[in-house]
Amino acid sequence: EHLWKRFYQDVMLEESKTNSTPCWRVLLDGKVVKTPKGTPLELPGHGVAQEVAGEWQQQTEDILPLEMPFTTLGCTALDITRHDPAASVDRLLPFLEMDTVCFQGEQDLLAERQRQEWGPLREWFESKYAVKLGVASGLAAPNHPEETLLRITQLLLDRDAWELCALEVATQTAKSFIVASALLDKSTTAEEAIRLAQLEEDFQIERWGMVEGDHDVTETEMLKWLTACRRFSKLHRDI
């Protein structure tokens, strides 16, 4: 594996403006950090910029990009989401159409736990975004009303690139659009989001046991990214 050596000493922040919009840049020995596509990494507020700067400061001899989730979110928002938000929405909608929390298990104990945990989450989602959700059992799809998908599409397009990027990464991490929405728009913590997203898997582990190590690694990675997405969104909204 190719490692990128740390090539700088000092990490600083600089306030700037892009099209009259205030933004912040991270400087490494006075040079602006750029995205993989060569765009200056201009961040939407001091709080987000501080987190990005902290990641660069914490790097030791080798730079580990996978341990820099705030930097990754910022670069992804600028290089990908901002240029084609509709494509981001197109990637998100299938997660809602087949959302894990809209399936009802056929085992009584599992079904009861899903009702207790996922029922209130679905009710919150319906109330928050003024939509109706379908619920499926077995192999059928939840079959949400068309109006739900149209409204969610519009609400997603109304978000800026930073919010949309954080939501997409959270959705891909949790494998649930509804859980990711609760992470960003409700007071759901990253730990709670993992529990909701993995409810069925955890139920099966309780019954049959866990494959040593694999589940722990997955959960650690999920916690890192969900925590970053939640904080990224919160700091951005607090500007």
Coordinates of C-alpha atoms in Angstrom, one line a residue:
E1 CA 0.0 0.0 0.0
H2 CA 1.4 3.4 -1.0
L3 CA 1.7 5.8 1.9
W4 CA 1.6 9.5 1.6
K5 CA 4.4 11.1 3.8
R6 CA 3.6 14.2 5.8
F7 CA 5.2 17.0 3.9
Y8 CA 4.3 20.1 6.0
Q9 CA 4.9 21.5 9.5
D10 CA 2.4 24.2 10.2
V11 CA -1.4 24.0 9.8
M12 CA -3.4 27.3 9.8
L13 CA -6.8 28.7 8.9
E14 CA -7.5 31.6 6.6
E15 CA -10.8 33.3 6.1
S16 CA -11.7 34.0 2.5
K17 CA -14.6 34.8 0.2
T18 CA -16.0 33.0 -2.8
N19 CA -18.5 35.0 -4.9
S20 CA -18.9 37.3 -1.8
T21 CA -19.7 34.2 0.4
P22 CA -17.4 33.9 3.4
C23 CA -15.5 30.7 3.6
W24 CA -12.5 29.2 5.3
R25 CA -9.4 27.6 3.9
V26 CA -6.8 25.3 5.6
L27 CA -3.2 26.2 4.9
L28 CA -0.3 23.7 5.1
D29 CA 2.9 25.8 5.5
G30 CA 1.0 28.7 3.9
K31 CA -0.3 26.7 0.9
V32 CA -4.1 26.1 0.5
V33 CA -5.3 22.5 0.8
K34 CA -6.9 21.4 -2.5
T35 CA -9.4 18.6 -3.3
P36 CA -8.3 15.6 -5.5
K37 CA -9.6 17.5 -8.5
G38 CA -7.4 20.5 -7.7
T39 CA -10.1 22.8 -6.3
P40 CA -9.2 24.9 -3.3
L41 CA -10.9 23.3 -0.3
E42 CA -13.0 26.3 0.7
L43 CA -15.1 25.3 3.7
P44 CA -18.5 26.7 4.8
G45 CA -17.6 28.0 8.3
H46 CA -15.0 28.2 11.0
G47 CA -16.3 25.1 12.9
V48 CA -16.0 22.8 9.9
A49 CA -12.6 24.3 8.9
Q50 CA -11.3 23.7 12.5
E51 CA -12.2 20.0 12.3
V52 CA -10.5 19.7 8.9
A53 CA -7.4 21.5 10.2
G54 CA -7.4 19.3 13.2
E55 CA -7.2 16.2 11.0
W56 CA -4.2 17.5 9.1
Q57 CA -2.5 18.5 12.4
Q58 CA -3.0 15.0 13.8
Q59 CA -1.3 13.2 11.0
T60 CA 2.1 11.9 12.0
E61 CA 4.8 10.6 9.6
D62 CA 2.3 9.1 7.2
I63 CA -0.9 10.8 6.1
L64 CA -3.9 8.4 6.4
P65 CA -6.8 9.8 4.3
L66 CA -9.3 7.2 5.6
E67 CA -8.7 8.7 9.1
M68 CA -9.7 12.1 7.8
P69 CA -13.5 12.0 7.4
F70 CA -14.1 15.8 7.6
T71 CA -11.6 16.4 4.9
T72 CA -13.2 13.6 2.8
L73 CA -16.7 15.1 3.3
G74 CA -15.4 18.6 2.3
C75 CA -13.6 17.3 -0.8
T76 CA -16.6 15.1 -1.9
A77 CA -19.1 18.0 -1.5
L78 CA -16.9 20.3 -3.7
D79 CA -15.7 17.8 -6.3
I80 CA -18.9 15.6 -6.7
T81 CA -22.0 16.8 -4.9
R82 CA -21.9 20.5 -5.9
H83 CA -21.4 19.7 -9.6
D84 CA -24.4 17.4 -9.9
P85 CA -26.8 17.4 -6.9
A86 CA -29.4 15.6 -8.9
A87 CA -27.1 12.6 -9.3
S88 CA -26.7 12.5 -5.5
V89 CA -30.4 12.5 -5.2
D90 CA -30.6 9.6 -7.7
R91 CA -28.2 7.7 -5.6
L92 CA -30.1 8.3 -2.4
L93 CA -33.7 7.4 -3.5
P94 CA -33.1 3.7 -3.9
F95 CA -32.1 3.5 -0.3
L96 CA -35.5 5.0 0.6
E97 CA -37.4 2.8 -1.8
M98 CA -35.9 -0.3 -0.2
D99 CA -35.2 1.1 3.3
T100 CA -34.4 -1.5 5.9
V101 CA -36.6 0.1 8.5
C102 CA -39.6 -0.3 6.2
F103 CA -39.4 -4.1 6.3
Q104 CA -41.2 -6.2 8.9
G105 CA -39.7 -9.5 9.9
E106 CA -41.7 -12.7 9.9
Q107 CA -40.3 -14.0 13.2
D108 CA -42.5 -12.9 16.1
L109 CA -39.7 -11.8 18.4
L110 CA -37.9 -9.9 15.6
A111 CA -41.1 -8.3 14.4
E112 CA -41.9 -7.1 17.9
R113 CA -38.5 -5.5 18.3
Q114 CA -38.8 -3.8 14.9
R115 CA -42.2 -2.4 15.8
Q116 CA -40.8 -1.0 19.0
E117 CA -37.6 0.5 17.5
W118 CA -38.5 1.3 13.9
G119 CA -42.2 2.2 14.3
P120 CA -41.5 5.5 16.1
L121 CA -38.7 6.2 13.7
R122 CA -41.0 5.8 10.7
E123 CA -43.6 8.0 12.4
W124 CA -41.0 10.7 13.0
F125 CA -40.0 10.6 9.3
E126 CA -43.6 10.8 8.1
S127 CA -44.3 13.8 10.4
K128 CA -41.0 15.6 9.8
Y129 CA -41.2 15.5 6.0
A130 CA -45.0 15.3 5.6
V131 CA -45.0 12.0 3.7
K132 CA -46.4 8.5 4.0
L133 CA -44.2 5.3 4.1
G134 CA -45.1 1.8 3.0
V135 CA -44.1 -1.2 5.1
A136 CA -43.4 -4.6 3.6
S137 CA -42.9 -8.1 4.9
G138 CA -41.1 -11.0 3.3
L139 CA -39.6 -10.3 -0.1
A140 CA -42.0 -7.6 -1.3
A141 CA -40.9 -3.9 -1.6
P142 CA -42.3 -1.3 0.8
N143 CA -44.1 0.4 -2.1
H144 CA -44.0 4.0 -0.9
P145 CA -46.6 6.4 -2.5
E146 CA -45.3 8.2 -5.5
E147 CA -46.0 11.5 -3.8
T148 CA -43.5 10.5 -1.0
L149 CA -40.7 10.0 -3.5
L150 CA -41.5 13.3 -5.3
R151 CA -41.6 15.3 -2.1
I152 CA -38.4 13.7 -0.8
T153 CA -36.7 14.4 -4.1
Q154 CA -37.6 18.1 -3.9
L155 CA -36.5 18.4 -0.2
L156 CA -33.2 16.8 -1.1
L157 CA -32.7 19.3 -4.0
D158 CA -33.4 22.1 -1.6
R159 CA -30.4 21.1 0.5
D160 CA -27.0 22.7 -0.3
A161 CA -24.0 20.5 -1.3
W162 CA -22.6 20.3 2.2
E163 CA -25.9 18.9 3.7
L164 CA -26.5 16.6 0.7
C165 CA -23.0 15.2 0.9
A166 CA -23.2 14.5 4.6
L167 CA -26.6 12.9 4.1
E168 CA -25.4 10.7 1.3
V169 CA -22.3 9.5 3.1
A170 CA -24.4 8.8 6.2
T171 CA -27.0 6.9 4.1
Q172 CA -24.3 4.8 2.4
T173 CA -22.8 4.0 5.9
A174 CA -26.0 3.1 7.6
K175 CA -27.5 1.5 4.5
S176 CA -30.7 3.4 5.4
F177 CA -31.9 6.8 4.2
I178 CA -34.4 7.0 7.1
V179 CA -31.8 6.3 9.8
A180 CA -29.4 8.8 8.1
S181 CA -32.1 11.5 8.0
A182 CA -32.7 11.0 11.8
L183 CA -29.0 11.3 12.4
L184 CA -28.9 14.7 10.7
D185 CA -32.4 16.1 11.3
K186 CA -33.3 14.6 14.7
S187 CA -31.4 14.3 17.9
T188 CA -30.3 10.7 17.0
T189 CA -26.7 10.0 18.0
A190 CA -24.3 8.0 15.9
E191 CA -24.5 5.1 18.4
E192 CA -28.3 5.1 18.2
A193 CA -28.1 5.2 14.4
I194 CA -25.9 2.1 14.4
R195 CA -28.3 0.3 16.7
L196 CA -31.3 1.2 14.5
A197 CA -29.5 0.3 11.2
Q198 CA -28.2 -3.0 12.5
L199 CA -31.3 -4.1 14.5
E200 CA -31.9 -7.2 12.5
E201 CA -28.2 -8.2 12.4
D202 CA -27.9 -7.7 16.1
F203 CA -31.0 -9.8 16.7
Q204 CA -29.5 -12.6 14.8
I205 CA -26.1 -12.3 16.6
E206 CA -28.0 -12.6 19.9
R207 CA -29.4 -15.9 18.7
W208 CA -26.5 -17.4 16.8
G209 CA -23.4 -15.5 18.0
M210 CA -20.9 -13.2 16.3
V211 CA -18.1 -13.8 13.9
E212 CA -15.1 -12.7 15.8
G213 CA -13.7 -9.3 14.8
D214 CA -15.7 -8.6 11.7
H215 CA -18.7 -7.0 13.3
D216 CA -16.5 -4.9 15.6
V217 CA -14.5 -3.5 12.7
T218 CA -17.6 -2.7 10.8
E219 CA -19.1 -0.9 13.8
T220 CA -16.0 1.1 14.4
E221 CA -15.9 2.3 10.8
M222 CA -19.6 3.1 10.9
L223 CA -19.2 5.1 14.1
K224 CA -16.4 7.1 12.7
W225 CA -18.3 8.1 9.6
L226 CA -21.7 8.6 11.2
T227 CA -20.2 10.8 13.9
A228 CA -18.4 12.9 11.3
C229 CA -21.5 13.3 9.2
R230 CA -23.6 14.4 12.2
R231 CA -21.0 16.9 13.4
F232 CA -20.3 18.2 9.9
S233 CA -24.0 18.9 9.4
K234 CA -24.4 20.5 12.9
L235 CA -21.4 22.7 12.5
H236 CA -22.5 23.8 9.0
R237 CA -26.0 24.7 10.3
D238 CA -24.5 26.6 13.3
I239 CA -22.7 29.1 11.0

